[in-house]
Coordinates of C-alpha atoms in Angstrom, one line a residue:
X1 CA 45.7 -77.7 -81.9
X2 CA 46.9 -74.3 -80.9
X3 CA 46.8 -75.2 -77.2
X4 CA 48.8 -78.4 -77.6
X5 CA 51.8 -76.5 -79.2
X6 CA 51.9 -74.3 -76.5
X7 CA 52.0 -77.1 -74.3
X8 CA 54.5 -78.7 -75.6
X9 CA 56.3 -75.5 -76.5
X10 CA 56.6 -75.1 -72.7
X11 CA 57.4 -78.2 -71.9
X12 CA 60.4 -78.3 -74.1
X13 CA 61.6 -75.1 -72.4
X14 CA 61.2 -76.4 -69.0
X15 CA 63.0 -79.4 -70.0
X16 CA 66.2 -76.9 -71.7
X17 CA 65.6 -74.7 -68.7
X18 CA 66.7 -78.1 -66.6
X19 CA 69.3 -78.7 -68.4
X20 CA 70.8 -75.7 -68.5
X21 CA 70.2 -75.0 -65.1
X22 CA 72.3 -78.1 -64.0
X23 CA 75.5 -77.4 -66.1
X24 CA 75.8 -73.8 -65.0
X25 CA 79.2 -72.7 -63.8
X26 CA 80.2 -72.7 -60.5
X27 CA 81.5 -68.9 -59.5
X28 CA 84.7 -69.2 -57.5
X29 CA 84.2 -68.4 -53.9
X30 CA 87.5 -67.6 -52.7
X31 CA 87.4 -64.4 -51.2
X32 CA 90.7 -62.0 -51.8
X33 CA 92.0 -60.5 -48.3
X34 CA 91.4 -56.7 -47.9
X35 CA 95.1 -55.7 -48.3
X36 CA 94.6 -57.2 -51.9
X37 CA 92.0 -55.0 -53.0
X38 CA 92.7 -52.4 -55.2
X39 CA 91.0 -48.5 -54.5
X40 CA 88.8 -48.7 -57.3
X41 CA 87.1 -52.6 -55.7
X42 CA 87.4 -51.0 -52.1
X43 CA 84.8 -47.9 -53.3
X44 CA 82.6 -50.7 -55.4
X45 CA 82.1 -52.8 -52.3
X46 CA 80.0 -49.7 -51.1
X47 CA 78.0 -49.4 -53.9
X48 CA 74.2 -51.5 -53.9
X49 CA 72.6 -50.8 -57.8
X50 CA 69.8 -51.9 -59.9
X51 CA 69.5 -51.9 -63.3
X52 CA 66.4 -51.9 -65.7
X53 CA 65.7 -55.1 -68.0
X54 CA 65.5 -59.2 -67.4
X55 CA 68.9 -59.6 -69.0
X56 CA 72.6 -57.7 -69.3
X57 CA 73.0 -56.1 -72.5
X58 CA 76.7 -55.0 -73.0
X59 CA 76.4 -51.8 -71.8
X60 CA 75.3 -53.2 -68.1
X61 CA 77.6 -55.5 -68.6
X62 CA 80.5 -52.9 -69.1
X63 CA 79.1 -50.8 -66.2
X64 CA 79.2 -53.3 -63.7
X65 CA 82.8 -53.9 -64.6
X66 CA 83.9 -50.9 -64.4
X67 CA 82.3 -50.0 -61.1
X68 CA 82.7 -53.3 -59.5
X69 CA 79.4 -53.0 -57.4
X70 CA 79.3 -54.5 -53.6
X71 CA 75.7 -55.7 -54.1
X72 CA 72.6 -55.6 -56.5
X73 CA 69.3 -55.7 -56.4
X74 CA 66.6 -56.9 -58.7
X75 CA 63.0 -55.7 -58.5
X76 CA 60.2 -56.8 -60.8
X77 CA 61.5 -55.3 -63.4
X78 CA 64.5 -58.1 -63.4
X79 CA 62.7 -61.2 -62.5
X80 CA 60.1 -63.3 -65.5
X81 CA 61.0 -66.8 -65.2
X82 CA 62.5 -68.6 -62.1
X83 CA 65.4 -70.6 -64.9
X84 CA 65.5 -66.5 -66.3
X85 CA 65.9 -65.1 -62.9
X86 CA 68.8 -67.8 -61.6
X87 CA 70.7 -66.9 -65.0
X88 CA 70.9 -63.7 -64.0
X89 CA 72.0 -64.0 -60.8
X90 CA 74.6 -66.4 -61.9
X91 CA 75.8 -63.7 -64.5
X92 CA 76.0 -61.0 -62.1
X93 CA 78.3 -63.0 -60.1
X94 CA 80.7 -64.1 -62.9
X95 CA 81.1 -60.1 -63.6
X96 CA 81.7 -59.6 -59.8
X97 CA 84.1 -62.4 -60.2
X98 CA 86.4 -61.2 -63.0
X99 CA 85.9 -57.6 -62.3
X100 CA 86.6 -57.6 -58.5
X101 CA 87.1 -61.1 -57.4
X102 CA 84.4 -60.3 -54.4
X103 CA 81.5 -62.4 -54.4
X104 CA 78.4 -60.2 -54.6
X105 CA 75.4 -59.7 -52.6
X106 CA 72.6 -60.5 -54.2
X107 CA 69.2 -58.6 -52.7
X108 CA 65.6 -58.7 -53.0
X109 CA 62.9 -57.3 -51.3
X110 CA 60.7 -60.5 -50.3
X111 CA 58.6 -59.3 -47.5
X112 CA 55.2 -60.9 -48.2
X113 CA 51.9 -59.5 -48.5
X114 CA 52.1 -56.4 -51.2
X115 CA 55.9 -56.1 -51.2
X116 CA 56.7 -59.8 -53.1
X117 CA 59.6 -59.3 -56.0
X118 CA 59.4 -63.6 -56.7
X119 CA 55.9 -64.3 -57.6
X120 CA 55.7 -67.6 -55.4
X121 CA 52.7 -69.8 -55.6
X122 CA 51.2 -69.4 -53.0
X123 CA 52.5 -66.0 -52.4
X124 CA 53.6 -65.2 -49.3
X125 CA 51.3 -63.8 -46.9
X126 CA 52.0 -60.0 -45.5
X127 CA 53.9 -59.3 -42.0
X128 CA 50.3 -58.4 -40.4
X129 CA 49.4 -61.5 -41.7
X130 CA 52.0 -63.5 -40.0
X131 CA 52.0 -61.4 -37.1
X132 CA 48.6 -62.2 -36.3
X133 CA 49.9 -66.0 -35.7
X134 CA 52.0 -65.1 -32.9
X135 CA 53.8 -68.2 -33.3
X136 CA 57.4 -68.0 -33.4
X137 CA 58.1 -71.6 -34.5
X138 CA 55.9 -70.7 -37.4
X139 CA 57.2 -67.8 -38.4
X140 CA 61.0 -69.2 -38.1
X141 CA 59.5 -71.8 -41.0
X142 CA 58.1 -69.0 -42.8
X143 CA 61.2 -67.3 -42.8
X144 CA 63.6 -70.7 -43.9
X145 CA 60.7 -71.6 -46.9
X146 CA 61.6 -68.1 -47.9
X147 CA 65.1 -68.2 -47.7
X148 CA 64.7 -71.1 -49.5
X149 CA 63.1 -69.9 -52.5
X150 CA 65.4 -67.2 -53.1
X151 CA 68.7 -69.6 -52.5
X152 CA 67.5 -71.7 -55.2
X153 CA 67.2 -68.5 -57.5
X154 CA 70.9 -67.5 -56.3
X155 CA 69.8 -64.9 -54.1
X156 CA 71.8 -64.3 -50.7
X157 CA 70.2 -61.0 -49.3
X158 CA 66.7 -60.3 -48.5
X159 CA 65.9 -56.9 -47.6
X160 CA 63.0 -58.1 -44.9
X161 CA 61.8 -58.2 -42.3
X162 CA 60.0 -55.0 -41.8
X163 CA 60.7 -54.1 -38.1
X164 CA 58.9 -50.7 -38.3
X165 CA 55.4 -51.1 -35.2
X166 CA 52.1 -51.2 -36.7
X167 CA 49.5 -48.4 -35.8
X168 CA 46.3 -48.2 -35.6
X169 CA 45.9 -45.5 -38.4
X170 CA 46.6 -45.8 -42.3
X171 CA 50.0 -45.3 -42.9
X172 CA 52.2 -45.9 -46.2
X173 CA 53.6 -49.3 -44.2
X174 CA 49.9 -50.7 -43.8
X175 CA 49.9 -54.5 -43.6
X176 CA 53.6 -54.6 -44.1
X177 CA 54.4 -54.5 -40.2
X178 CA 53.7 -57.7 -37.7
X179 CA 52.1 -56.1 -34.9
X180 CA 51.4 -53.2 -33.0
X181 CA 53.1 -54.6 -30.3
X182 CA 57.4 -54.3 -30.0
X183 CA 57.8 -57.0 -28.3
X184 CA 55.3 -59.2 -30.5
X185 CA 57.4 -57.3 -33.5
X186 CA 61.0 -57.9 -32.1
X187 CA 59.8 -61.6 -31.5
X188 CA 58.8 -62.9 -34.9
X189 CA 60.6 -60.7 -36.5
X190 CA 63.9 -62.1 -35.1
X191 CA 62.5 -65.6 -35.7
X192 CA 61.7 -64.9 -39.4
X193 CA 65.6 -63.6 -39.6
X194 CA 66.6 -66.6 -37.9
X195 CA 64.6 -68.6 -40.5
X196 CA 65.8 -66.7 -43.4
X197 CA 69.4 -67.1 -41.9
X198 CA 69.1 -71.2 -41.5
X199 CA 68.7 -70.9 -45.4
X200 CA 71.8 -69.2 -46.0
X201 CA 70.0 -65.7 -47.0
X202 CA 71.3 -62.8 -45.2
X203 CA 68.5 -60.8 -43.3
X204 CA 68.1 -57.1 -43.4
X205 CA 65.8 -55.1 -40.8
X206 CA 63.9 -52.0 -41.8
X207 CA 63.7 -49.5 -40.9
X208 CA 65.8 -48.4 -38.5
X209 CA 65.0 -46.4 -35.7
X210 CA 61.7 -47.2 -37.0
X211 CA 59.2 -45.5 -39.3
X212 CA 55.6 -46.8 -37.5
X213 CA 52.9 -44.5 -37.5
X214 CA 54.2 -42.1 -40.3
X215 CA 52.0 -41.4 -42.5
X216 CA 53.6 -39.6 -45.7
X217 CA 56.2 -41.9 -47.4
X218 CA 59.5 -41.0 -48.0
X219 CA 59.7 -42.2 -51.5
X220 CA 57.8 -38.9 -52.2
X221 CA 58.6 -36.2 -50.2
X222 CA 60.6 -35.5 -47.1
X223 CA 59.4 -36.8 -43.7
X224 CA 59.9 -35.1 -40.3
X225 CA 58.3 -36.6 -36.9
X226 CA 59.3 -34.9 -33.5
X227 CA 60.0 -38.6 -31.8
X228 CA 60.3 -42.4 -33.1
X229 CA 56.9 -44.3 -32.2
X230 CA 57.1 -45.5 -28.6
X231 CA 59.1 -48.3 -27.9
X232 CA 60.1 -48.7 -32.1
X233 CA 64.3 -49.7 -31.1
X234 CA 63.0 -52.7 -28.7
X235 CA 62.7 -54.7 -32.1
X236 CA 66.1 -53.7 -33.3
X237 CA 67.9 -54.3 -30.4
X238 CA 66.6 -57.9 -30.3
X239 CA 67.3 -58.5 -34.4
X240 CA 71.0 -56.4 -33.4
X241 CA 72.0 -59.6 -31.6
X242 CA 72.4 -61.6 -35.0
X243 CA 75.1 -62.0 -36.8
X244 CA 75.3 -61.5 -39.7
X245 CA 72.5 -59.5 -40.8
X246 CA 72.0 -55.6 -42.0
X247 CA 69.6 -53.1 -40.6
X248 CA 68.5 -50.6 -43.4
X249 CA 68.4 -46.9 -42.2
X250 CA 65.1 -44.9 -42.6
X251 CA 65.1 -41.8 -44.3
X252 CA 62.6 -40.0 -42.1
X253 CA 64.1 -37.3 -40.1
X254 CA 63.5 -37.3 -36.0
X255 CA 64.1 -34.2 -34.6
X256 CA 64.3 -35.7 -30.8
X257 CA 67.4 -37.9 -31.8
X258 CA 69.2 -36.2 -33.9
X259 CA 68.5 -31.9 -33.7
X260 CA 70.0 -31.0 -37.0
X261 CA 66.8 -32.4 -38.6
X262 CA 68.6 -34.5 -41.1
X263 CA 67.1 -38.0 -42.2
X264 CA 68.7 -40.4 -40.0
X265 CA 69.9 -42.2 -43.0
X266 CA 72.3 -39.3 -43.2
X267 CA 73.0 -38.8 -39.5
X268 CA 75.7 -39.9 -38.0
X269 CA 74.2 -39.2 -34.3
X270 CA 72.1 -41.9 -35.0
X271 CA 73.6 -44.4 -37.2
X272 CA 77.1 -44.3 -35.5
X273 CA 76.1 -43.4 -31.5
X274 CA 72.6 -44.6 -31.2
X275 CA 72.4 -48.0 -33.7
X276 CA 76.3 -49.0 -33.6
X277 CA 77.2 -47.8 -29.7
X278 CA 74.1 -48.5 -27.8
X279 CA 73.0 -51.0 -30.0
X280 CA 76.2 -53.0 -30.2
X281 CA 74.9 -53.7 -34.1
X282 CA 78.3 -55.1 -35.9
X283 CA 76.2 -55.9 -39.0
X284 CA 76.0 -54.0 -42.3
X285 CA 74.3 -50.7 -42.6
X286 CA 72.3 -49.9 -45.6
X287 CA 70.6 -46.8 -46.8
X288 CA 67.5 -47.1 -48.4
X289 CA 67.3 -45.9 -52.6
X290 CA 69.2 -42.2 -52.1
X291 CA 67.1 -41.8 -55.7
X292 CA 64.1 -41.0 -53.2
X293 CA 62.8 -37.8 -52.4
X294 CA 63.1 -38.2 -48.5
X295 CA 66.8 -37.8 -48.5
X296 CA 66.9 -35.2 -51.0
X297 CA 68.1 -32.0 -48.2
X298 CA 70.6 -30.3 -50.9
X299 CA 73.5 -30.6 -52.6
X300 CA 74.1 -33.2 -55.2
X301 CA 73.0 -37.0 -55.4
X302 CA 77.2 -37.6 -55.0
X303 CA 77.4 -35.4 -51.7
X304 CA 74.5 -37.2 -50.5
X305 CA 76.0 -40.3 -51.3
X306 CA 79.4 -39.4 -49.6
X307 CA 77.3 -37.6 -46.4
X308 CA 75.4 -41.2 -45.8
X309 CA 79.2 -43.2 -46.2
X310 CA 80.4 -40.3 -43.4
X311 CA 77.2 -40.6 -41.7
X312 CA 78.2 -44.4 -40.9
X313 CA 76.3 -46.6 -43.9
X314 CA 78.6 -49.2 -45.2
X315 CA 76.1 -49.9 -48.5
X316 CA 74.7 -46.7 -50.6
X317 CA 71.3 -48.0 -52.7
X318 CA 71.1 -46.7 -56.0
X319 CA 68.6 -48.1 -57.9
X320 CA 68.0 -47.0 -61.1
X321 CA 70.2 -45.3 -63.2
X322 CA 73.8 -46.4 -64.6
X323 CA 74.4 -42.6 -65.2
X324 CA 73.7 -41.5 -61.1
X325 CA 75.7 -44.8 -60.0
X326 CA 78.8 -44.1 -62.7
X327 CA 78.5 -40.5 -61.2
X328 CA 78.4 -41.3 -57.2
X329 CA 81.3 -44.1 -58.0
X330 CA 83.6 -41.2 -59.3
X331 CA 82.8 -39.0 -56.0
X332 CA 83.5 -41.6 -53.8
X333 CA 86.7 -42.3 -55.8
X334 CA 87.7 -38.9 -55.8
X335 CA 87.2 -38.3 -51.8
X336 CA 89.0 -41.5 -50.8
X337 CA 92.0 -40.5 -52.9
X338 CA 92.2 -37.2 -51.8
X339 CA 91.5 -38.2 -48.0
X340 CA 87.7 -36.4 -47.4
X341 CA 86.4 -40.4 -47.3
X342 CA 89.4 -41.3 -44.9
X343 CA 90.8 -44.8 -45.8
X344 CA 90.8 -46.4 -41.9
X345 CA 86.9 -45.5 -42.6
X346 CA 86.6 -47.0 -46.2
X347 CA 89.2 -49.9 -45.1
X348 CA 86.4 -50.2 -41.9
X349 CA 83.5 -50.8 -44.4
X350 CA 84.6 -53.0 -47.0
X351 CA 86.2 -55.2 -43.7
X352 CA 82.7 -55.4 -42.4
X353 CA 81.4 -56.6 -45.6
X354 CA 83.9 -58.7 -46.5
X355 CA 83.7 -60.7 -43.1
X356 CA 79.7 -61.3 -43.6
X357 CA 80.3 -62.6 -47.4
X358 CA 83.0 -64.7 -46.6
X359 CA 80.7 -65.9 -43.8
X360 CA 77.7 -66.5 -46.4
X361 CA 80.6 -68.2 -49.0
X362 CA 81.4 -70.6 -46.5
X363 CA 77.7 -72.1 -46.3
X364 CA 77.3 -71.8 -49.8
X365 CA 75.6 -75.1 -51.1
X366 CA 74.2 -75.6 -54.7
X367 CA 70.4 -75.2 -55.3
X368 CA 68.3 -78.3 -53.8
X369 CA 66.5 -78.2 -57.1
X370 CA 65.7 -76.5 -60.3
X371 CA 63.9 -72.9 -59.0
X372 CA 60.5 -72.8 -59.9
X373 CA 57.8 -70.4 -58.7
X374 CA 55.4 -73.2 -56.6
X375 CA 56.1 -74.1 -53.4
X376 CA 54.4 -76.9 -51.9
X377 CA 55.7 -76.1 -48.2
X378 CA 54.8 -72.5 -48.0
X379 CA 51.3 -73.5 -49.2
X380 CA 51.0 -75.9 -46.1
X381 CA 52.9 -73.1 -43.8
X382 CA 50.0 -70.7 -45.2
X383 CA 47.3 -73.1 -45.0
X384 CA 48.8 -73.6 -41.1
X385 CA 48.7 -69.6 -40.5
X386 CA 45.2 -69.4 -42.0
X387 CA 43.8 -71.9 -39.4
X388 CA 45.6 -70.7 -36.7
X389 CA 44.0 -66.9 -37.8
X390 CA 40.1 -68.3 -37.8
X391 CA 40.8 -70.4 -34.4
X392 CA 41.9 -67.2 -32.8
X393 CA 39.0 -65.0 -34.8
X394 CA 35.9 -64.0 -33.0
X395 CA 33.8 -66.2 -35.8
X396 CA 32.9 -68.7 -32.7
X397 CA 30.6 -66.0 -31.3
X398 CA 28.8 -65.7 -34.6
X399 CA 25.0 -66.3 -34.0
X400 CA 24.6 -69.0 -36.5
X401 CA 22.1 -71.9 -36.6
X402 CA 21.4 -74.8 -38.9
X403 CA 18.3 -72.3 -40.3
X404 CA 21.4 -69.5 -40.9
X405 CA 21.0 -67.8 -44.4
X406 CA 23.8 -66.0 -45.9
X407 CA 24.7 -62.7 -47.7
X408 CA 28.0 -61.6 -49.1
X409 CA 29.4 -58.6 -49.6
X410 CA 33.0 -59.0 -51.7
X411 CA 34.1 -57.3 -54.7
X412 CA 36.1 -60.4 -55.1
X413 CA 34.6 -62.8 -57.6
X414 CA 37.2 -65.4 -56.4
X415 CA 36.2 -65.4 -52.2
X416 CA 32.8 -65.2 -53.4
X417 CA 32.5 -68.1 -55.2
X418 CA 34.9 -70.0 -52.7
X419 CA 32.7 -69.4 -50.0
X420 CA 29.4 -69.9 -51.9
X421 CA 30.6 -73.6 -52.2
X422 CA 31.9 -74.0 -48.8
X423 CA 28.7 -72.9 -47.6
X424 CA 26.8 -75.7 -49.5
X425 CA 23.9 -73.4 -50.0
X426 CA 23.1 -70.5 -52.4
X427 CA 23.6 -67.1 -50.5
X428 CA 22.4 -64.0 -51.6
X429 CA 26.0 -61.9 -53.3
X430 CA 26.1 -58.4 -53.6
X431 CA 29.0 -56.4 -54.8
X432 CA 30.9 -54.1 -51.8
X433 CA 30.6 -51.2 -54.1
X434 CA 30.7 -47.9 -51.5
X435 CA 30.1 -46.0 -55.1
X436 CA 26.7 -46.6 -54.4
X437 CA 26.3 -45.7 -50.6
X438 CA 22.2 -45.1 -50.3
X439 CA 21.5 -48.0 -52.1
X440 CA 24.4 -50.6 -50.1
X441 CA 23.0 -48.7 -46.9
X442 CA 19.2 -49.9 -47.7
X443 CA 20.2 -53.6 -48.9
X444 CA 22.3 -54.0 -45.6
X445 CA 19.5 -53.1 -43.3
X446 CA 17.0 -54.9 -45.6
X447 CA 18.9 -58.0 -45.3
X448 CA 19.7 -58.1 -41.5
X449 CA 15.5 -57.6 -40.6
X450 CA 16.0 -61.3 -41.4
X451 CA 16.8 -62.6 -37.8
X452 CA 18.0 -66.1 -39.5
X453 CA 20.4 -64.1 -41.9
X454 CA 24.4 -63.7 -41.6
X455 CA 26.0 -61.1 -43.8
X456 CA 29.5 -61.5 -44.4
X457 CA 31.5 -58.6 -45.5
X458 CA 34.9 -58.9 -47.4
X459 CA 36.8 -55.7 -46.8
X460 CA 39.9 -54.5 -49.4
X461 CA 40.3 -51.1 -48.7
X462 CA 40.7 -48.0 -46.3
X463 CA 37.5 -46.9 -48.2
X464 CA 35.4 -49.5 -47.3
X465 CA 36.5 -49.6 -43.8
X466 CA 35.3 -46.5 -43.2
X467 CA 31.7 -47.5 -45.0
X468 CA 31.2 -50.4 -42.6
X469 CA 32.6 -48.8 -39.7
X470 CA 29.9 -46.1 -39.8
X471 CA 27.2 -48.8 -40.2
X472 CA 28.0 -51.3 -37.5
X473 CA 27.8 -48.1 -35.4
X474 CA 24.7 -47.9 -35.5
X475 CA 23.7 -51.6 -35.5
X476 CA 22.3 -52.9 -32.3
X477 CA 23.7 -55.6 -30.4
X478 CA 21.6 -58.1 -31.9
X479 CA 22.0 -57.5 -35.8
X480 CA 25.7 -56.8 -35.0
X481 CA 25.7 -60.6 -33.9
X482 CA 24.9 -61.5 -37.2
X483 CA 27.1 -59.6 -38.9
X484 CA 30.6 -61.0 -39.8
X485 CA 33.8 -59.0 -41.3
X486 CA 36.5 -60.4 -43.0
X487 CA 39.5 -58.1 -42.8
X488 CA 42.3 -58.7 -45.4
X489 CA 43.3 -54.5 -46.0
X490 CA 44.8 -53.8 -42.5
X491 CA 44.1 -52.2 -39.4
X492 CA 41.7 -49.1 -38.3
X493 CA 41.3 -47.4 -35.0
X494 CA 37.6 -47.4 -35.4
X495 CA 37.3 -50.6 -36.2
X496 CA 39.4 -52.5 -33.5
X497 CA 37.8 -50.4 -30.7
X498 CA 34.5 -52.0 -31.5
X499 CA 33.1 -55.4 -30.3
X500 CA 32.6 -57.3 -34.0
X501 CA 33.0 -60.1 -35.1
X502 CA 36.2 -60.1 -37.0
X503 CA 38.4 -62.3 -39.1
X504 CA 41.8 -60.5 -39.5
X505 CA 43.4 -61.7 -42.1
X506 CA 45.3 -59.1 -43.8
X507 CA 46.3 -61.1 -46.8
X508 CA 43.5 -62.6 -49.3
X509 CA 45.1 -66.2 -48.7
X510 CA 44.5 -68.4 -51.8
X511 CA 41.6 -70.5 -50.1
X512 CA 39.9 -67.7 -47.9
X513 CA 36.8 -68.2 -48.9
X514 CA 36.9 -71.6 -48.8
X515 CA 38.1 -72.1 -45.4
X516 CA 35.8 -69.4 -43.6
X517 CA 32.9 -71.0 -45.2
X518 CA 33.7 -74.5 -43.7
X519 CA 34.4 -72.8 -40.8
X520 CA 30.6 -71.2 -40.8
X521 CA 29.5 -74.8 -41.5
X522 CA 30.9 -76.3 -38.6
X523 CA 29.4 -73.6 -36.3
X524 CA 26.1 -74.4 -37.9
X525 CA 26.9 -78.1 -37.2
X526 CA 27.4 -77.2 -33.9
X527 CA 31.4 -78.5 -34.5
X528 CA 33.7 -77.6 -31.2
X529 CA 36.0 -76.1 -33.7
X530 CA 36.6 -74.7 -37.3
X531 CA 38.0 -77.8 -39.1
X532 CA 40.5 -75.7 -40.5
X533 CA 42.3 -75.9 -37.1
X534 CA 43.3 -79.5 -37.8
X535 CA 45.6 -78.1 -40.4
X536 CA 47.0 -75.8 -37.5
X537 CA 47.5 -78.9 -35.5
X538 CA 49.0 -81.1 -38.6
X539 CA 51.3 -78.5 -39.7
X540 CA 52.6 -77.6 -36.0
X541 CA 53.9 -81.0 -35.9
X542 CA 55.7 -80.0 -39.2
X543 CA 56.7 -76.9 -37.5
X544 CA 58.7 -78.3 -34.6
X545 CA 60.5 -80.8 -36.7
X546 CA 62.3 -77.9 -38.3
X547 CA 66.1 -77.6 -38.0

């Protein structure tokens, strides 16, 4: 009886929610000129703030007002429902309205993979994840889903996608990057933008001139690296060719391009000679959160602030707290009144900002539907990139027979049991627990004695990379045959210099299991190909029917 209230509890709330959600107001869109902008709404419009909670109490509310932000962002903290989330949004906007009549820009980070804000089902699947497609026309799709999503939420600013090159080492970007490769980045990259861009969402690059290959993050401590990985600006300068779109500024400091050692967030050697001159980039800068510890180098949180406006950023991320935003707003205010933030520079900024909302104002449609968390076309885009990873895995090479026994090795109770059905047979499951090294060591080699056995490992984590990289070392040719690894934690030197058999996922895809064991199946059936390539083929139709 209990269960039926609760159903029909959240029924009747879906149904309000729908209601609701179709009378909202409609916030005027009619952007005021930049002569008719008062001091105090020119030195908001540099200002991108969070705020804590799912709702605006009255002192947010007052806040906001009074320092008539540019832009907010919501994290995790902000979003619980999809009806909750678009009420927000639409709140935020009537402040911006009556308090500065400039539309706002509303952000979220929406990469995919680990760094999700709107809990989509499916989620999306990380940048490695999509990288290891190498599909632009996919990606593109990927990118307008997305955008679609968070337009039906009242979003208009993602802060994706990541531009940074992968490496083959663990770094604090892991699977958040969508290749190795700049050109392979700078490609789907751009077409994910692009997608993002169809759906009226305004893309955001990060970040720039590319953090690859460091391995302390900056939200901790400050980061110094003699030289930008090779190649990293060949991605940017492809994504500086749209318009409009941001680029947000790393706070890692590169000694080679800029000698005074400061972040280049803060340097205006690189922000105004190397990403605005040579990279002919009219879009929006953006710093990342100045609340991290990377661009802490002395002085106050407001001369930091004021340093990364001088430095060439046209938005200033603050992301937390109303007393460090009211504080930086005052500064600001103070420097352009007295002349240390000249006006021609502030009147530059809020120009440049101005032009992109009106831009995203004028293709300003209402919400296709009532925003809900499922999505039935990034479920088939996922299922599409899923096939498209196992057709172009090395599981075709697997020695597998219609005699061919299985093992697992997954600490995922989920991909186990998926693949224990997909198999249609009973394999042997053990947990991956490298807690227990002697004792996984001696079941491993136990197990692949068997010449008619295939043992399947699921690897999560750096720490169980390392575990089977130091076994398959020392397997022989023939019992490394039999032995299959399903990747979905990101990539290791070790690892990709060895001949394996390897499914690189990156992501733990809601039917993984499921998928690679019909895949097994078909080998074992001596099928020409996994039969999750006909959703590849069925979904590329889909693909190239995309405006």
């Amino acid at each position: 009886m209990r269960k039926i209230s609760q159903l029909v509890s959240l029924l009747l709330w879906n149904w309000l929610g729908v209601v609701l959600f179709l009378h909202l107001p409609t916030v005027a869109l009619a952007i005021p000129e930049l002569q008719d902008l008062s001091l105090e709404q020119k030195v908001g419009q540099l200002l991108i703030v969070g705020f804590q909670g799912t709702e605006l109490d009255a002192a947010t509310r007052k806040h906001f007002e009074t320092i008539k932000p540019g832009a907010v962002i919501l994290f995790k903290r902000n979003i619980a429902t999809p009806f909750q989330t678009s009420l927000l949004n639409q709140s935020l906007q009537e402040i911006a309205n009556r308090s500065s009549r400039v539309p706002l820009l509303l952000a979220v980070d929406q990469e995919g993979g680990n760094v999700v804000r709107i809990p989509t089902d499916p989620l999306l699947p990380s940048a490695h994840a999509l990288g290891a497609s190498n599909d632009p026309k996919l990606l593109f799709s990927f990118g307008r889903e997305t955008g679609t999503v968070l337009k039906n939420l009242g979003f208009n600013m993602n802060l994706a996608p990541v531009l940074d090159l992968g490496s083959y080492q663990w770094d604090f970007l892991g699977t958040r990057v969508f290749s190795t490769n700049p050109q392979t980045v700078g490609q789907l990259g751009t077409k994910f933008a692009e997608g993002l861009l169809s759906a009226g969402i305004l893309p955001t690059a990060k970040h720039y001139p590319g953090a690859g290959g460091v391995k302390a993050d900056t939200h901790l401590t400050r980061v110094m690296a003699s030289n930008p990985e090779n190649d990293q600006k060949v991605p940017f300068q492809e994504f500086a060719q749209i318009y409009p779109s941001a680029i947000m500024m790393s706070h890692v400091a590169y000694t080679s391009l800029d000698p005074s050692g400061l972040p280049a967030s803060l340097s205006h050697k690189i922000i105004s000679e190397k990403l605005r001159q040579e990279l002919n980039f009219a879009g929006i800068v953006v710093t990342d959160d100045l609340l991290m510890k990377g661009v802490q180098v002395g002085g106050s949180l407001e001369k930091t602030a004021l340093r990364a406006v001088l430095a060439g950023n046209d938005l200033i991320m603050l992301s937390w707290s109303r007393r460090d935003q009211w504080r930086v707003y005052q500064y600001l205010l103070r420097a352009a009144r007295s002349g240390t933030l000249p006006k021609a520079t502030l009147d530059e900024k809020v120009l440049r900002i101005l032009k992109i909302k009106k831009i995203l104002a004028s293709n300003q449609v209402s919400p296709r539907h009532f925003p809900g968390w499922a999505s039935p076309r990034l479920a088939s885009l996922n299922d599409a990139l899923l096939g498209n990873i196992l057709a172009n895995s090395s599981l075709k090479s697997l020695a597998i027979s219609p005699e061919t026994q299985f093992s697992i090795f997954s600490s995922s109770a989920n991909f186990t049991e998926q693949l224990r059905r997909s198999l249609g047979q009973t394999p042997e499951t053990f947990a991956f627990d490298i807690k227990s090294p002697t004792q996984l060591h001696r079941t491993v080699f136990s197990r692949l004695s068997d010449h008619h056995r295939v043992l399947i490992f699921l690897v999560q984590s750096k720490a169980q990379y390392q575990w089977i990289s130091q076994v398959t070392r020392q397997l022989p040719a023939e019992q490394l045959s039999r032995s299959l690894i399903v990747n979905i934690a990101g990539p290791e030197q070790d690892l990709t210099k060895q001949k394996r058999h390897q499914i690189d996922a990156f992501f733990q895809f809601p039917h993984l299991g499921w998928e690679v064991g019909k895949a097994l199946r078909g080998l074992s059936e001596s099928s020409l190909r996994p039969p999750t390539q006909a959703l590849l083929s069925n979904e590329q139709s889909r693909v190239e029917s995309d405006p």
